[in-house]
Short mmCIF file of C-alpha atoms in Angstrom, two decimals:
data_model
loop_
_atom_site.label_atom_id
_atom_site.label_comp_id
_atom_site.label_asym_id
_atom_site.label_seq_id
_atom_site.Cartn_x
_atom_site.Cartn_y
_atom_site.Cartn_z
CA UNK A 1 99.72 33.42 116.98
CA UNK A 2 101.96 35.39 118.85
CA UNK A 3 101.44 38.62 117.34
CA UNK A 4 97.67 38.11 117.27
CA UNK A 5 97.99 37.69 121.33
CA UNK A 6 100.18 40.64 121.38
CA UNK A 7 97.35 42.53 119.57
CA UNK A 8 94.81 41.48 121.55
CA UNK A 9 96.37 42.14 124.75
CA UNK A 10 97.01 45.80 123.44
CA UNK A 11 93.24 46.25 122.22
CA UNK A 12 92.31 45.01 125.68
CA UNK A 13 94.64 47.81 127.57
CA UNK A 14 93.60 50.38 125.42
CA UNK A 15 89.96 49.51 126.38
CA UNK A 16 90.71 49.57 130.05
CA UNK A 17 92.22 52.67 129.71
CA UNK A 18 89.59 54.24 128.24
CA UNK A 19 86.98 52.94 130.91
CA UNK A 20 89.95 53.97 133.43
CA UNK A 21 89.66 57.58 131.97
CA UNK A 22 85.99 57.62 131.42
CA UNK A 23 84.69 56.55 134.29
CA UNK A 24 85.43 56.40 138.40
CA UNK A 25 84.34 55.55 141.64
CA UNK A 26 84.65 57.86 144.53
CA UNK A 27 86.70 56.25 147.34
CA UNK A 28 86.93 59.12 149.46
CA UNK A 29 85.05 61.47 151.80
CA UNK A 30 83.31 64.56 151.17
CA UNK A 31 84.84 67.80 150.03
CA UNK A 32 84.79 70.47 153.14
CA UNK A 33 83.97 73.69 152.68
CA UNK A 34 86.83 74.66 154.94
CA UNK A 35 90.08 74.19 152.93
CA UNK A 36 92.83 71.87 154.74
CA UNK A 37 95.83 74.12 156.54
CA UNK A 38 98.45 74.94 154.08
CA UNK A 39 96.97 73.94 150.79
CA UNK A 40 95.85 76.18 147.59
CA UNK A 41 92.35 76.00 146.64
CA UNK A 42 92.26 76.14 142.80
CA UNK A 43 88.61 76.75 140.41
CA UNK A 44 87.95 75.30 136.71
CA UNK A 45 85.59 77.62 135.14
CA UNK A 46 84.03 78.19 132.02
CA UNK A 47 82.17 81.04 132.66
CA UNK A 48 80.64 81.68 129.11
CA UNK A 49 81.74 84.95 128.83
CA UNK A 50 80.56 85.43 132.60
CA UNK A 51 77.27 87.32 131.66
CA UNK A 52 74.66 89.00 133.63
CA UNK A 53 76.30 92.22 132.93
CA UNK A 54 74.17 94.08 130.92
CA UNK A 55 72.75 97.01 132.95
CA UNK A 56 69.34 97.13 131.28
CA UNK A 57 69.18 92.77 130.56
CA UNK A 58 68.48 90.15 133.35
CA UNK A 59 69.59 87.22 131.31
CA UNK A 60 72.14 85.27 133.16
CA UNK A 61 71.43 87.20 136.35
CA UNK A 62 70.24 83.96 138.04
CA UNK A 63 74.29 82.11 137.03
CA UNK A 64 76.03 85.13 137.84
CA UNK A 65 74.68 85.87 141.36
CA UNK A 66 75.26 81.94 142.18
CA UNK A 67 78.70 82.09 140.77
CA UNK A 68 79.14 85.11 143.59
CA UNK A 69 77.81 83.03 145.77
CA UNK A 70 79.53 79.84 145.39
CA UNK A 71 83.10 82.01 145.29
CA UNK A 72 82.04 83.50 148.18
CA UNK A 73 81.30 80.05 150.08
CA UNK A 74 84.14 77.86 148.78
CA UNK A 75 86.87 80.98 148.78
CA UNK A 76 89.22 79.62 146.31
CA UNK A 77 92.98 80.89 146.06
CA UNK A 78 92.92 80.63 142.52
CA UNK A 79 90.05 80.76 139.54
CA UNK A 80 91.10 79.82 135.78
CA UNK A 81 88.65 80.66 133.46
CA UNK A 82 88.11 80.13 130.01
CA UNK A 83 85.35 81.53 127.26
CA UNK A 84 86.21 84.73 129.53
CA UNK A 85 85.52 88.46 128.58
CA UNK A 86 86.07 91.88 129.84
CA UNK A 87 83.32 94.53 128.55
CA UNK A 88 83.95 98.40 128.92
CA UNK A 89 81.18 101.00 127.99
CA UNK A 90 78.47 102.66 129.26
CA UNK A 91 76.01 99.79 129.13
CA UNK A 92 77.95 97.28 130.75
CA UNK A 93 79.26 96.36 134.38
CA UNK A 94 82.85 95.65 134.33
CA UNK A 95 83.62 92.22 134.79
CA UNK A 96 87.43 92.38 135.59
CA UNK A 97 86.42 94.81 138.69
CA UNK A 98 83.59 92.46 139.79
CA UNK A 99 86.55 89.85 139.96
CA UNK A 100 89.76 91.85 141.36
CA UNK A 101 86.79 94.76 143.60
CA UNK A 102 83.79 92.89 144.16
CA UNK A 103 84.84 89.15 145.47
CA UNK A 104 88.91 89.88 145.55
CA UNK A 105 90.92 88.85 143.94
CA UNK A 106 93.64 91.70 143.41
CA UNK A 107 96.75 90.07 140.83
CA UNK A 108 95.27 88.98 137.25
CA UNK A 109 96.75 87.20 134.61
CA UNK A 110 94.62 87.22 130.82
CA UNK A 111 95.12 86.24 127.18
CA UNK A 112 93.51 87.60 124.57
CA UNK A 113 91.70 85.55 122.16
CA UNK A 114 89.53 88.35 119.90
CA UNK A 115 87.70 91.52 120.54
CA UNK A 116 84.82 93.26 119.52
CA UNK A 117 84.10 97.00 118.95
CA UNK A 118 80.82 97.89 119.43
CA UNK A 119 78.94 101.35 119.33
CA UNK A 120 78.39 100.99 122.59
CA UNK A 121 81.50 99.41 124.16
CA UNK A 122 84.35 96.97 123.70
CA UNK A 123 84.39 93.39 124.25
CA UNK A 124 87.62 91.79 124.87
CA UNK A 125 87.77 87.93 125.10
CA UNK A 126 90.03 85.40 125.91
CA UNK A 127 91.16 83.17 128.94
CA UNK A 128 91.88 84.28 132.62
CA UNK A 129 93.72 83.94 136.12
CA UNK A 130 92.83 85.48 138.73
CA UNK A 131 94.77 85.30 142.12
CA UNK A 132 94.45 85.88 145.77
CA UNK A 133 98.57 85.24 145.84
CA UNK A 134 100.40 87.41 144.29
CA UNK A 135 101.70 86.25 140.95
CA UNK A 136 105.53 86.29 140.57
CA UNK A 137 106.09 85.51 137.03
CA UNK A 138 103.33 84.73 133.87
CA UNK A 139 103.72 84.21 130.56
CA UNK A 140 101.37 83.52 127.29
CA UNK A 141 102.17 81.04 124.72
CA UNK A 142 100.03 81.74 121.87
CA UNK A 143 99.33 78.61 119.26
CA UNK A 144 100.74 78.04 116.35
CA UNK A 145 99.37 77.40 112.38
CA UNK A 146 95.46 78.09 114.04
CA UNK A 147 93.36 79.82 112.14
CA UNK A 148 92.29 81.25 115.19
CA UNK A 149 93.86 82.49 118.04
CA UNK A 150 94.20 80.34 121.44
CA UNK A 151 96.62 80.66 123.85
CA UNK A 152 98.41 79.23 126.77
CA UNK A 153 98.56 81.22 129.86
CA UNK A 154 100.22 80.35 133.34
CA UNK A 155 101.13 82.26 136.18
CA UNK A 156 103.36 81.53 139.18
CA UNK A 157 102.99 81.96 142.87
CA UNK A 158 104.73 80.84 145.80
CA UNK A 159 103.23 79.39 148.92
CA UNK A 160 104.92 79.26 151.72
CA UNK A 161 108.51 79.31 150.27
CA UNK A 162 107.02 76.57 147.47
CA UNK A 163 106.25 77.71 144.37
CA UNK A 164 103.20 76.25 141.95
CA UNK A 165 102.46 77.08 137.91
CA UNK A 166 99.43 77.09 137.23
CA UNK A 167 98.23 76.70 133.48
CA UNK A 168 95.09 77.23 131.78
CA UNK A 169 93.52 76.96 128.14
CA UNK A 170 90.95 76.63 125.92
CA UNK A 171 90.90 74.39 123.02
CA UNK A 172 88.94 75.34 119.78
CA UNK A 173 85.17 74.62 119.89
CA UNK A 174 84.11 72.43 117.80
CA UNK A 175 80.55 74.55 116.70
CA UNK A 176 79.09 71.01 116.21
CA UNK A 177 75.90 72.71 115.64
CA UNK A 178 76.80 76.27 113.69
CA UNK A 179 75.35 77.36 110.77
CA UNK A 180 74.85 75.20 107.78
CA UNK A 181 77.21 77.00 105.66
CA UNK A 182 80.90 79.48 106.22
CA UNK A 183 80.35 82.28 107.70
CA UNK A 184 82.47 84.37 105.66
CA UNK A 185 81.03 88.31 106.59
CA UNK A 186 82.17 87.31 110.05
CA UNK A 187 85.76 88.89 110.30
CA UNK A 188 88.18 86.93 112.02
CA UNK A 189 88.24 87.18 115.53
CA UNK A 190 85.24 89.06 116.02
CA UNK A 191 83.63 85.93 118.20
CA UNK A 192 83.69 85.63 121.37
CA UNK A 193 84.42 82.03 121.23
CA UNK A 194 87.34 80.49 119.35
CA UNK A 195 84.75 78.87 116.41
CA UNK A 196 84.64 80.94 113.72
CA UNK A 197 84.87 78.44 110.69
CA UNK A 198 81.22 76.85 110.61
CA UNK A 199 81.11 74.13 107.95
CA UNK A 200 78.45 73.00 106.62
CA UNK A 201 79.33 68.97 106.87
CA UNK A 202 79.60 68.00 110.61
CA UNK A 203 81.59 64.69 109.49
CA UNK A 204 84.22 67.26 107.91
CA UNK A 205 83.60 69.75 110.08
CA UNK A 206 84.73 67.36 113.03
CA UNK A 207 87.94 66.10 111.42
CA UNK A 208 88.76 70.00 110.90
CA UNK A 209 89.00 70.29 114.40
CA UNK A 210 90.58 67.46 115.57
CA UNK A 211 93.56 68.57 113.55
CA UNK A 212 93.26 72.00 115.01
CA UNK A 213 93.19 69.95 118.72
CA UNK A 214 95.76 67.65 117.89
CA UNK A 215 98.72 70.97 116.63
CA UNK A 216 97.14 72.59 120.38
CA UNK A 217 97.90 68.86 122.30
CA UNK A 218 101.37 68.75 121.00
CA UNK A 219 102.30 72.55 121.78
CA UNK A 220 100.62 71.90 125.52
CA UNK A 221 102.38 68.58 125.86
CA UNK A 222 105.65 70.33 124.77
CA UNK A 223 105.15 73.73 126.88
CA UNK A 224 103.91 71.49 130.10
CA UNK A 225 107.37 69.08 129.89
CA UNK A 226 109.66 72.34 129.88
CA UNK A 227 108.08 73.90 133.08
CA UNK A 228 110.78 73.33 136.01
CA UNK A 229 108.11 74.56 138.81
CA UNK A 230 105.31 72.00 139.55
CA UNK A 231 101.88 72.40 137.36
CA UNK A 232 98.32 72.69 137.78
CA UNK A 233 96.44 72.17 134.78
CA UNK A 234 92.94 73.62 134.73
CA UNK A 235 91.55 73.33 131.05
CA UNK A 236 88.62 73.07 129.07
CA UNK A 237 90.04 71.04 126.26
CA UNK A 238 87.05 70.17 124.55
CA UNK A 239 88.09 66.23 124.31
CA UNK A 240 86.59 63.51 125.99
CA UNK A 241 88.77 60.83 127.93
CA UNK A 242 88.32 58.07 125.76
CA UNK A 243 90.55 60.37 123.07
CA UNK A 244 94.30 60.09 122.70
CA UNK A 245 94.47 64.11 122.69
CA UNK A 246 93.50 63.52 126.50
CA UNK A 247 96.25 60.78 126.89
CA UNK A 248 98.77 63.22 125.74
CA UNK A 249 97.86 65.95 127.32
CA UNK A 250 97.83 64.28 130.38
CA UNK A 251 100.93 62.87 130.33
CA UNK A 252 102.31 61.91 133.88
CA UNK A 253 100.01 64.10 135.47
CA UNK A 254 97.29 63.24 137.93
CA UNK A 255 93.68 63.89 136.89
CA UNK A 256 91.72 64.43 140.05
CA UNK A 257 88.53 63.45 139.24
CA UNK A 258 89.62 59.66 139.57
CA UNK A 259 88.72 58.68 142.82
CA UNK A 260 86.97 61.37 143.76
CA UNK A 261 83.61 61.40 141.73
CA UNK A 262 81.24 58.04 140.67
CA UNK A 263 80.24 57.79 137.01
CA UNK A 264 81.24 60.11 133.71
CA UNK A 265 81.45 63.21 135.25
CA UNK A 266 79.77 65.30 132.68
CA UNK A 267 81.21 68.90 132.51
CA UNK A 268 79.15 70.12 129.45
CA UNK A 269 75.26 70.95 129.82
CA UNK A 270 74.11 72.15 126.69
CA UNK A 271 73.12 70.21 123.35
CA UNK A 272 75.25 67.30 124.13
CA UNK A 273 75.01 66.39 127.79
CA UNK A 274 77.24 63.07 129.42
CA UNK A 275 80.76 64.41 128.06
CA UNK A 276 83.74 65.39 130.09
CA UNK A 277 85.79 68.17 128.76
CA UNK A 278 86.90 70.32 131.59
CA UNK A 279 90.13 69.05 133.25
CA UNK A 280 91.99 69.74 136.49
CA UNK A 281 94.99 67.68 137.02
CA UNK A 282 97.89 68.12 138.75
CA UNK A 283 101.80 67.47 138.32
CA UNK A 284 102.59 63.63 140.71
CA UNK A 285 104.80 65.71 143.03
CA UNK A 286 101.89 67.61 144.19
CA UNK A 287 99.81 66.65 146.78
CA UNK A 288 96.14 66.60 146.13
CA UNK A 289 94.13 67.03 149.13
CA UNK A 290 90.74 66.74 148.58
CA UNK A 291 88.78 67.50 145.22
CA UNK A 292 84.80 67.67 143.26
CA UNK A 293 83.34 68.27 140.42
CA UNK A 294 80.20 70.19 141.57
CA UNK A 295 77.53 69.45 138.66
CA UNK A 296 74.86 72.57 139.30
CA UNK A 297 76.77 74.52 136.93
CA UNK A 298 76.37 78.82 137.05
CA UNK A 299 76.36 78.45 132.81
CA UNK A 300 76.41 75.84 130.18
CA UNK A 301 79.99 74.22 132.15
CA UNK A 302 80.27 72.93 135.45
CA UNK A 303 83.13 74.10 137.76
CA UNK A 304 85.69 72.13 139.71
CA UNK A 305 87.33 72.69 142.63
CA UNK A 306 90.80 71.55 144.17
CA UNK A 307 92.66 71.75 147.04
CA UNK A 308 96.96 71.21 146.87
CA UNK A 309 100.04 71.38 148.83
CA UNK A 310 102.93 72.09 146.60
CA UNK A 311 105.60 69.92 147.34
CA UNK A 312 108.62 71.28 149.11
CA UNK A 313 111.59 72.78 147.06
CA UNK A 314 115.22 74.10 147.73
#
């Protein structure tokens, strides 16, 4: 009888937890445009390869010109980015000097997931800091036994005599809706995005991943409790709230979308709307000033925005 209590109590904690991580109610005011004195501003962005580049093609156009504006408006410190890419040739605008020339940000910190060669250019993809501060130290921490290449990337600044890590990456996509069979003439690494085994069962296709996700949760987990400067986590991690993956990941940190946004919180806007996957969470001994999840997003993610004070250091 005891044990069945026992069990029950856990199913019942695990259930709150889930609705804990799932859902929230915003307690507190609304996010000002002007940032609070002496905090960092800091973006989660999946840009989707941050198009609109094409000198002759006005698809995208409408995202990209609102993502200028929106950067412009909200001036963050710090933008992580994820499903990034730099293109080079004559028929493309360059998107790392639209970042570092056009809305500056001058100190850059980017992992390379794949490239392309084209005839007409180069396409190099991956995931990306950019910085107002300069960045004193950064670092990539490519995965292990994928079979594709992810990384995690950080990059540290100081504010103010206190320094912050911040941390970014991208967890495989799950290509839920790929072609029906492999694509074996695509040659590893050639896509953009990190999904380059398409099988043809969803069922298996989905356990496939969740391996890959789980080897990627444990390497995070692992990299994130070595890190002796306080973290900023700003992810797109392709797992809901309700999974364990997220419980891991998160470990002690604070996820700032509790408290500070009513309902699910959506991220992802394309095929399968109502899921959360983008994260920005912060280690306890930061202070999180204000925060939002702003849900008009440029692409097929929306963006989040933060706003810390480090915590002070010897």
């Amino acid at each position: 009888r005891l044990i069945r209590r026992v069990s029950s109590f856990s199913r019942s904690s695990a259930f709150l937890s889930i609705v804990a991580n799932s859902f929230s109610v915003k307690t507190g005011g609304n996010f000002q445009v002007k940032k609070p004195d002496g905090a960092i501003r800091i973006m989660q962005w999946n840009c989707e390869d941050l198009g609109g580049n094409l000198l002759w093609y006005t698809d995208n156009n409408i995202g990209r010109k609102r993502a200028e504006e929106f950067i412009r408006q909200y001036r963050p410190d710090i933008i992580c980015m994820q499903d990034y890419s730099d293109f080079s040739g004559r028929i493309y605008l360059s998107n790392e000097a639209f970042m570092r020339d056009t809305l500056g940000y001058p100190y850059r910190a980017f992992a390379q997931h794949s490239s392309q060669l084209l005839p007409y250019g180069i396409i190099r993809s991956g995931i990306n800091i950019v910085s107002k501060y300069p960045i004193t130290a950064q670092g990539i921490l490519y995965y292990k036994n994928l079979t594709a290449t992810e990384a995690i990337l950080w990059a540290d600044i100081v504010s103010d005599g206190k320094k912050l890590r911040i941390v970014t990456t991208h967890f495989r996509s799950f290509y839920v809706f790929g072609p029906s069979e492999f694509a074996e003439t695509i040659p590893p690494g050639s896509l953009p995005d990190s999904a380059i085994i398409m099988e043809k069962n969803m069922l298996k296709k989905f356990f496939y991943f969740q391996r890959q996700h789980t080897q990627q949760a444990i390497q995070l987990r692992n990299f994130l409790d070595t890190c002796s400067v306080p973290v900023i986590l700003a992810a797109d991690l392709n797992t809901i709230p309700a999974a364990y993956l997220y419980t891991l990941v998160k470990g002690r940190m604070t996820d700032g979308f509790r408290g500070n946004a009513t309902g699910l919180g959506a991220t992802y806007n394309y095929l399968l709307p109502n899921i959360r996957i983008d994260y920005l969470m912060h280690h306890p001994s930061i202070e999180l000033r204000q925060w939002k999840h702003f849900e008009d997003g440029f692409f097929n993610h929306d963006h989040l925005l933060g706003d810390y004070t480090p915590p002070a250091q010897n």
